[in-house]
CSV table of C-alpha atoms and ligand atoms in Angstrom, one decimal:
chain,number,residue,atom,x,y,z
A,298,MET,CA,101.3,86.0,165.9
A,299,SER,CA,103.3,82.8,165.2
A,300,GLU,CA,101.7,79.5,164.5
A,301,PRO,CA,101.7,76.8,167.4
A,302,MET,CA,104.9,74.7,167.3
A,303,ASP,CA,105.7,71.0,167.3
A,304,LEU,CA,106.2,70.2,170.9
A,305,GLU,CA,107.1,66.4,170.3
A,306,LYS,CA,110.2,67.7,168.7
A,307,LEU,CA,111.5,69.8,171.8
A,308,ALA,CA,113.9,68.5,174.3
A,309,THR,CA,112.3,68.0,177.8
A,310,GLU,CA,113.7,71.1,179.2
A,311,SER,CA,111.7,73.1,176.6
A,312,LYS,CA,108.6,70.9,176.7
A,313,VAL,CA,108.1,71.7,180.3
A,314,VAL,CA,108.2,75.3,179.7
A,315,ALA,CA,106.3,75.4,176.4
A,316,ALA,CA,103.4,72.7,177.0
A,317,GLY,CA,100.0,72.9,178.6
A,318,ARG,CA,99.7,76.8,177.5
A,319,PRO,CA,96.5,78.3,176.0
A,320,ALA,CA,96.3,79.0,172.5
A,321,LYS,CA,98.0,82.1,171.4
A,322,GLN,CA,95.6,85.1,170.6
A,323,PRO,CA,96.0,88.8,171.1
A,324,ASP,CA,95.9,89.8,174.8
A,325,GLY,CA,95.1,86.0,175.3
A,326,ALA,CA,96.7,84.4,178.7
A,327,LEU,CA,100.1,82.7,178.8
A,328,ASN,CA,98.8,80.5,181.6
A,329,PRO,CA,95.5,78.6,182.0
A,330,PRO,CA,93.0,80.0,184.4
A,331,ILE,CA,92.3,78.1,187.9
A,332,ALA,CA,88.8,77.1,186.5
A,333,LEU,CA,86.4,76.8,189.4
A,334,ASN,CA,83.3,75.1,187.9
A,335,SER,CA,81.2,72.1,188.9
A,336,THR,CA,79.2,72.7,185.9
A,337,PHE,CA,78.8,73.9,182.4
A,338,HIS,CA,76.0,75.3,180.1
A,339,GLU,CA,74.6,72.3,178.0
A,340,GLY,CA,75.6,71.5,174.6
A,341,GLY,CA,79.3,70.8,175.0
A,342,PRO,CA,81.6,67.9,175.3
A,343,VAL,CA,82.4,68.1,178.8
A,344,GLY,CA,79.0,68.9,180.6
A,345,TYR,CA,80.0,68.6,184.2
A,346,GLY,CA,82.9,69.2,186.6
A,347,ARG,CA,83.7,65.6,187.4
A,348,TYR,CA,84.0,64.8,183.7
A,349,GLY,CA,86.7,67.6,182.6
A,350,ASN,CA,88.2,70.7,183.9
A,351,GLU,CA,90.4,73.4,181.8
A,352,THR,CA,93.0,73.6,184.5
A,353,TRP,CA,93.2,69.7,184.5
A,354,SER,CA,93.6,69.8,180.8
A,355,ALA,CA,96.5,71.9,180.7
A,356,LEU,CA,98.6,69.9,183.1
A,357,GLU,CA,97.4,66.7,181.4
A,358,GLU,CA,98.4,68.1,178.1
A,359,ALA,CA,102.1,69.0,179.6
A,360,ILE,CA,102.6,65.5,181.2
A,361,SER,CA,101.3,64.1,177.9
A,362,VAL,CA,104.1,65.8,176.0
A,363,LEU,CA,106.5,64.5,178.4
A,364,GLU,CA,105.3,61.0,178.5
A,365,GLY,CA,104.5,60.6,174.9
A,366,GLY,CA,100.7,59.7,175.2
A,367,LYS,CA,97.4,61.0,176.6
A,368,THR,CA,97.0,61.6,180.3
A,369,LEU,CA,94.6,61.7,183.0
A,370,LEU,CA,94.9,63.5,186.3
A,371,PHE,CA,93.7,62.0,189.5
A,372,SER,CA,93.5,63.3,193.2
A,373,SER,CA,96.4,61.4,194.1
A,374,GLY,CA,99.1,58.9,193.0
A,375,MET,CA,97.3,56.2,194.8
A,376,ALA,CA,93.9,57.3,193.1
A,377,ALA,CA,95.7,57.0,189.7
A,378,ILE,CA,97.2,53.4,190.8
A,379,SER,CA,93.9,52.3,192.2
A,380,ALA,CA,92.0,53.2,188.7
A,381,VAL,CA,94.4,50.8,187.0
A,382,PHE,CA,93.8,48.1,189.1
A,383,SER,CA,90.0,48.7,189.0
A,384,LEU,CA,90.2,47.7,185.2
A,385,LEU,CA,90.9,44.0,186.1
A,386,PRO,CA,88.3,41.5,186.4
A,387,GLU,CA,87.5,39.9,189.6
A,388,GLY,CA,90.2,37.2,190.6
A,389,ALA,CA,92.6,38.3,187.8
A,390,VAL,CA,96.3,37.5,188.3
A,391,ILE,CA,98.8,40.4,188.4
A,392,VAL,CA,102.6,40.1,188.8
A,393,ALA,CA,103.8,43.0,191.1
A,394,ALA,CA,106.9,43.8,193.4
A,395,ASN,CA,107.1,42.4,196.9
A,396,ASN,CA,109.1,45.5,197.9
A,397,GLY,CA,107.8,48.3,195.8
A,398,TYR,CA,106.3,51.6,197.1
A,399,GLN,CA,104.6,50.7,200.4
A,400,GLY,CA,101.3,52.2,199.7
A,401,THR,CA,100.8,50.0,196.3
A,402,THR,CA,102.2,47.1,198.2
A,403,THR,CA,99.7,47.5,200.8
A,404,LEU,CA,96.8,48.1,198.7
A,405,LEU,CA,97.8,44.9,196.5
A,406,LYS,CA,98.1,42.8,199.9
A,407,LYS,CA,94.5,44.0,200.7
A,408,LEU,CA,93.1,43.2,197.3
A,409,ASN,CA,94.9,39.7,197.4
A,410,GLU,CA,93.5,39.0,200.8
A,411,SER,CA,89.9,39.8,199.7
A,412,GLU,CA,90.5,37.7,196.5
A,413,LYS,CA,89.5,40.6,194.3
A,414,LEU,CA,93.0,39.9,192.6
A,415,LYS,CA,95.5,37.1,192.8
A,416,VAL,CA,98.8,38.9,193.2
A,417,ARG,CA,102.2,37.1,192.3
A,418,PHE,CA,104.4,39.1,194.6
A,419,ILE,CA,107.8,38.7,193.5
A,420,ASN,CA,111.3,40.6,193.4
A,421,LEU,CA,111.1,42.6,190.4
A,422,ALA,CA,114.9,43.3,190.5
A,423,ASN,CA,115.3,39.5,189.8
A,424,THR,CA,114.6,39.6,185.8
A,425,ASP,CA,114.4,35.7,185.7
A,426,GLU,CA,112.0,35.5,188.6
A,427,CYS,CA,109.9,38.2,187.1
A,428,ILE,CA,109.6,36.6,183.4
A,429,ALA,CA,108.7,33.3,185.0
A,430,ALA,CA,106.0,34.7,186.9
A,431,ILE,CA,104.4,36.3,183.8
A,432,PRO,CA,102.4,33.2,182.2
A,433,GLY,CA,98.9,33.3,183.0
A,434,ALA,CA,99.0,36.8,184.3
A,435,GLN,CA,96.7,39.7,183.1
A,436,MET,CA,98.9,42.5,184.4
A,437,LEU,CA,102.4,43.1,185.1
A,438,TYR,CA,102.7,46.1,187.5
A,439,LEU,CA,106.3,47.6,187.5
A,440,GLU,CA,108.2,50.2,189.2
A,441,SER,CA,111.8,51.3,188.7
A,442,PRO,CA,114.0,52.1,190.5
A,443,LEU,CA,112.2,50.4,193.3
A,444,ASN,CA,111.5,52.5,196.2
A,445,PRO,CA,113.2,52.7,198.8
A,446,LEU,CA,116.0,50.2,197.8
A,447,LEU,CA,116.6,51.8,194.6
A,448,GLU,CA,117.1,48.5,192.8
A,449,VAL,CA,116.7,49.0,189.1
A,450,VAL,CA,114.3,46.9,187.1
A,451,ASP,CA,115.3,45.6,183.6
A,452,LEU,CA,112.2,47.4,182.1
A,453,PRO,CA,113.4,47.0,178.3
A,454,LYS,CA,113.5,43.1,178.9
A,455,ILE,CA,110.6,42.6,181.3
A,456,ILE,CA,108.0,45.0,179.2
A,457,ALA,CA,108.9,43.1,176.0
A,458,ALA,CA,108.4,39.7,177.9
A,459,GLY,CA,105.1,41.0,179.2
A,460,LYS,CA,103.6,42.5,176.0
A,461,ALA,CA,104.8,39.1,174.1
A,462,ALA,CA,102.8,37.2,176.8
A,463,GLY,CA,99.8,39.4,175.9
A,464,CYS,CA,99.9,41.0,179.5
A,465,GLY,CA,98.8,44.6,180.1
A,466,VAL,CA,101.9,46.3,181.5
A,467,ALA,CA,101.9,49.5,183.8
A,468,VAL,CA,105.0,51.2,185.1
A,469,ASP,CA,105.3,53.6,188.1
A,470,ASN,CA,107.6,56.2,186.7
A,471,THR,CA,107.6,58.6,189.8
A,472,LEU,CA,111.3,58.0,190.9
A,473,ALA,CA,112.8,58.1,187.5
A,474,THR,CA,110.5,60.7,185.9
A,475,PRO,CA,110.1,61.4,182.1
A,476,LEU,CA,113.5,63.2,182.2
A,477,LEU,CA,115.3,59.6,182.9
A,478,GLN,CA,113.0,57.0,181.0
A,479,ASN,CA,109.8,56.8,179.2
A,480,PRO,CA,107.9,53.6,179.9
A,481,LEU,CA,105.4,54.1,177.0
A,482,ALA,CA,108.5,54.3,174.4
A,483,LEU,CA,109.7,51.0,175.8
A,484,GLY,CA,106.4,49.3,175.1
A,485,ALA,CA,104.5,49.7,178.2
A,486,ASP,CA,100.7,50.6,178.2
A,487,ILE,CA,100.5,52.9,181.2
A,488,SER,CA,103.1,55.3,182.8
A,489,ILE,CA,102.0,56.3,186.2
A,490,HIS,CA,103.0,59.3,188.5
A,491,SER,CA,102.6,60.4,192.0
A,492,VAL,CA,102.5,64.2,190.6
A,493,THR,CA,103.1,64.9,194.3
A,494,LYS,CA,106.7,64.3,193.9
A,495,TYR,CA,109.3,65.7,191.2
A,496,LEU,CA,106.8,66.8,188.5
A,497,SER,CA,105.1,69.3,190.9
A,498,GLY,CA,108.4,69.3,193.0
A,499,HIS,CA,107.4,71.7,196.0
A,500,SER,CA,106.0,69.4,198.7
A,501,ASP,CA,102.7,71.4,198.5
A,502,LEU,CA,100.0,69.2,196.8
A,503,ILE,CA,98.9,65.8,196.4
A,504,LEU,CA,98.0,64.6,192.8
A,505,GLY,CA,98.5,61.5,190.3
A,506,SER,CA,98.4,60.8,186.7
A,507,LEU,CA,98.1,58.1,184.0
A,508,THR,CA,99.5,58.2,180.7
A,509,THR,CA,98.8,55.8,177.8
A,510,ASN,CA,99.0,55.8,174.1
A,511,ASP,CA,96.2,53.2,173.8
A,512,GLN,CA,92.9,55.1,173.1
A,513,ALA,CA,90.5,52.3,174.1
A,514,LEU,CA,92.4,51.9,177.4
A,515,TYR,CA,92.5,55.8,177.9
A,516,GLY,CA,88.6,55.5,177.3
A,517,ARG,CA,88.3,52.9,180.4
A,518,LEU,CA,90.6,54.6,182.4
A,519,GLU,CA,88.6,57.8,182.1
A,520,GLN,CA,85.4,55.9,182.9
A,521,SER,CA,87.0,54.7,186.0
A,522,ARG,CA,87.9,58.3,187.0
A,523,ARG,CA,84.5,59.7,186.1
A,524,TYR,CA,82.7,57.1,188.1
A,525,GLY,CA,85.4,56.3,190.6
A,526,GLY,CA,85.1,60.2,191.3
A,527,ALA,CA,88.8,60.6,192.4
A,528,ILE,CA,89.3,64.0,190.7
A,529,ALA,CA,91.9,66.6,191.2
A,530,GLY,CA,91.1,70.1,192.5
A,531,PRO,CA,91.8,72.8,189.9
A,532,PHE,CA,93.7,74.7,192.1
A,533,GLU,CA,96.1,71.8,192.9
A,534,ALA,CA,96.3,71.2,189.1
A,535,TRP,CA,97.2,74.8,188.4
A,536,ILE,CA,100.0,74.9,191.1
A,537,ALA,CA,101.4,71.5,189.7
A,538,LEU,CA,101.7,73.0,186.3
A,539,ARG,CA,103.5,76.2,187.7
A,540,GLY,CA,106.0,73.6,189.7
A,541,LEU,CA,106.4,71.6,186.4
A,542,ARG,CA,107.8,74.5,184.5
A,543,THR,CA,111.1,74.1,186.6
A,544,PHE,CA,111.0,70.3,186.7
A,545,ALA,CA,113.8,69.6,184.3
A,546,ILE,CA,116.1,72.2,186.0
A,547,ARG,CA,115.2,71.0,189.5
A,548,MET,CA,115.8,67.5,188.6
A,549,GLN,CA,119.3,68.1,187.0
A,550,ARG,CA,120.4,70.0,189.9
A,551,SER,CA,118.9,67.4,192.5
A,552,GLN,CA,120.7,64.6,190.6
A,553,GLU,CA,124.0,66.5,190.4
A,554,ASN,CA,123.9,67.0,194.3
A,555,ALA,CA,122.6,63.4,194.6
A,556,MET,CA,125.8,61.9,192.6
A,557,GLU,CA,128.1,64.1,194.8
A,558,LEU,CA,126.6,62.9,198.1
A,559,ALA,CA,126.4,59.5,197.1
A,560,ASN,CA,130.4,59.6,196.3
A,561,ARG,CA,131.1,61.4,199.7
A,562,LEU,CA,128.8,59.0,201.7
A,563,SER,CA,130.3,55.9,200.1
A,564,LYS,CA,133.8,57.2,201.4
A,565,ASP,CA,132.6,57.5,205.1
A,566,SER,CA,133.3,54.8,207.4
A,567,ARG,CA,130.4,55.2,209.3
A,568,ILE,CA,128.1,54.3,206.2
A,569,SER,CA,127.8,50.5,205.5
A,570,LYS,CA,126.2,50.9,202.0
A,571,VAL,CA,125.2,53.5,199.7
A,572,ARG,CA,122.5,52.6,197.3
A,573,TYR,CA,122.6,54.9,194.4
A,574,PRO,CA,122.8,53.4,190.7
A,575,GLY,CA,124.8,56.5,189.7
A,576,LEU,CA,127.8,55.0,191.7
A,577,ALA,CA,130.1,52.7,189.6
A,578,THR,CA,130.3,50.1,192.4
A,579,ASP,CA,126.5,49.9,192.6
A,580,SER,CA,125.0,46.4,191.6
A,581,TYR,CA,122.6,48.3,189.0
A,582,HIS,CA,124.8,50.9,187.7
A,583,GLY,CA,125.6,49.0,184.6
A,584,LEU,CA,121.8,48.2,184.0
A,585,ALA,CA,120.8,51.7,184.6
A,586,LYS,CA,123.3,53.1,182.2
A,587,SER,CA,122.0,50.8,179.6
A,588,PHE,CA,118.5,52.5,179.2
A,589,MET,CA,118.1,55.4,181.6
A,590,LYS,CA,119.2,59.0,180.8
A,591,GLY,CA,120.4,59.6,184.4
A,592,PHE,CA,120.3,58.1,187.8
A,593,GLY,CA,117.8,60.2,189.7
A,594,ALA,CA,118.1,62.2,192.9
A,595,MET,CA,117.0,59.6,195.6
A,596,ILE,CA,119.7,57.9,197.8
A,597,SER,CA,119.1,55.2,200.2
A,598,PHE,CA,122.3,54.4,202.8
A,599,ASP,CA,122.7,52.1,205.7
A,600,VAL,CA,124.3,53.8,208.7
A,601,LYS,CA,126.6,51.5,211.0
A,602,ALA,CA,124.5,52.4,214.1
A,603,SER,CA,121.7,51.2,216.2
A,604,VAL,CA,117.8,52.3,215.4
A,605,GLU,CA,117.6,54.6,218.1
A,606,GLN,CA,121.1,56.4,216.9
A,607,VAL,CA,119.7,56.4,213.2
A,608,ASP,CA,116.4,57.9,214.5
A,609,LEU,CA,118.5,60.6,216.4
A,610,MET,CA,120.5,61.3,213.3
A,611,CYS,CA,117.4,62.0,211.2
A,612,ASN,CA,116.0,64.2,214.0
A,613,SER,CA,119.3,66.3,214.3
A,614,SER,CA,119.6,67.6,210.9
A,615,LYS,CA,118.8,71.1,210.4
A,616,LEU,CA,118.8,71.8,206.8
A,617,ILE,CA,117.4,68.4,205.7
A,618,THR,CA,113.9,67.7,206.9
A,619,ASN,CA,113.2,64.7,208.7
A,620,ALA,CA,109.9,63.6,207.0
A,621,THR,CA,108.3,61.3,204.7
A,622,SER,CA,107.9,61.9,200.9
A,623,LEU,CA,110.2,62.8,198.0
A,624,GLY,CA,110.8,64.9,194.9
A,625,GLY,CA,110.5,68.5,196.4
A,626,VAL,CA,113.1,71.3,196.0
A,627,GLU,CA,113.9,70.5,199.7
A,628,SER,CA,116.1,67.8,201.1
A,629,ILE,CA,114.1,65.1,203.1
A,630,TRP,CA,115.1,62.0,204.8
A,631,GLU,CA,113.8,59.5,207.1
A,632,ARG,CA,114.3,56.0,208.5
A,633,ARG,CA,112.1,54.0,206.3
A,634,ARG,CA,111.5,51.2,208.8
A,635,ARG,CA,109.8,53.5,211.1
A,636,TRP,CA,106.6,52.8,209.1
A,637,ALA,CA,105.0,49.3,210.0
A,638,THR,CA,104.0,48.9,206.2
A,639,GLU,CA,107.6,49.0,205.0
A,640,SER,CA,109.0,45.9,203.5
A,641,GLU,CA,111.1,43.8,205.8
A,642,THR,CA,113.5,43.5,203.1
A,643,VAL,CA,114.3,47.2,203.8
A,644,PRO,CA,117.1,47.2,206.6
A,645,GLU,CA,116.1,48.8,209.9
A,646,ASN,CA,119.3,51.2,209.9
A,647,LEU,CA,118.4,52.5,206.2
A,648,ILE,CA,117.8,56.2,205.5
A,649,ARG,CA,115.9,57.1,202.4
A,650,PHE,CA,117.2,60.6,201.4
A,651,SER,CA,115.5,62.7,198.8
A,652,VAL,CA,118.2,65.0,197.6
A,653,GLY,CA,117.0,68.6,197.1
A,654,ILE,CA,118.4,71.6,195.2
A,655,GLU,CA,120.2,73.2,198.2
A,656,ASN,CA,124.2,73.9,198.0
A,657,VAL,CA,125.8,70.5,198.1
A,658,ASP,CA,128.4,71.7,200.7
A,659,ASP,CA,125.7,72.9,203.1
A,660,LEU,CA,124.0,69.3,202.8
A,661,TRP,CA,127.3,67.7,203.4
A,662,ALA,CA,128.0,69.8,206.4
A,663,ASP,CA,124.5,68.8,207.7
A,664,ILE,CA,124.9,65.2,207.2
A,665,GLN,CA,128.1,65.4,209.1
A,666,GLN,CA,126.5,67.5,212.0
A,667,ALA,CA,123.9,64.8,212.4
A,668,LEU,CA,126.0,61.8,212.3
A,669,ASN,CA,128.3,63.6,215.1
A,670,THR,CA,125.2,64.9,217.1
A,671,ALA,CA,124.0,61.1,217.1
A,672,LYS,CA,127.4,59.9,218.4
A,673,ILE,CA,127.8,57.7,215.4
A,674,LYS,CA,131.3,56.5,215.0
B,815,PLP,C1,104.3,58.8,196.8
B,815,PLP,C2,104.3,57.5,195.7
B,815,PLP,C3,103.0,57.1,195.3
B,815,PLP,C4,101.9,57.6,195.9
B,815,PLP,O1,101.4,58.6,195.4
B,815,PLP,P1,100.5,59.8,196.3
B,815,PLP,O2,100.6,61.1,195.6
B,815,PLP,O3,101.1,59.9,197.5
B,815,PLP,O4,99.1,59.1,196.4
B,815,PLP,C5,103.1,56.0,194.3
B,815,PLP,N1,104.4,55.5,193.8
B,815,PLP,C6,105.5,56.0,194.3
B,815,PLP,C7,106.7,55.5,193.7
B,815,PLP,C8,105.6,57.0,195.3
B,815,PLP,O5,106.7,57.4,195.8
């Protein structure tokens, strides 16, 4: 039996297949078990099912190899994000997006109102505004591309400015994924995922993760999980690892589809604006090209129609599902402002489109069919 290999040297497409496997031994399993245990015989390093689990460890190891640090799995992306904020002392100043993922923005608004944190809500896509907000802050909370406007944040520049000012820097890497960017390699302290999305990729579970390469920080986050108690179920961890095996190939295919559909949408007179950093005409194209390895598989576009017509269009698609969430093999879209918590900077007629792995011509035919059914001219 061969020696274990150095996973760090592999490309992402190989890492997702090879990482998080049990040690090789004769008749040893290729896959980890779904470890259903609340407790363990005394004398070991784990001790209790809230402190550790064999199935979590396998998925954590795989995400660690992808992100270049050490990973903690949580029950959801929001649980992981909450664990990050829980490290800050009462009244700490944090710089964050005024139009990022609505779950995070809503949580930060609540923490700000109750004075647990002092949040400086800014436009992260404006690099000067962001850097000017850093002095006196303890944490810089970043997200790029921003969800749902798909603005690209200048991560290399802003992370460097945050670190130079002695700020802790966390990056939500859910939309870009480790295939396109590695926040830790850019100097961030924590890279966050809603594992619910691209990493697991089948819209069948909710999980989150944090990865850091700072051992002391890892220890504090682990304590937050241990006593906050937002732990993953072993079955969810197992099925997420199974999904992760095809993450690279899914992402590549979705991204190709997204590029093609963004091009076709931008030539359609019924669409007033296509937001996709892969388009040469997109305001963020140059910045995205400068540090990302691809443009992702999310497109947002504004339809020249009333809110009612846009709702009807979303409801009329047959192959594309009208639902929230993103990052699955199936294409999903929705009118974002149907959510009361969505930022007012998001136009009422904007559709956020998570492009899946279906045949691109079938997707295009469905978009045309939906536009026609909603009588959009
Ligand atoms: C979905 C999402 C989250 C929240 O993750 P859950 O797994 O739903 O808790 C956080 N950030 C981004 C960018 C997301 O898209």
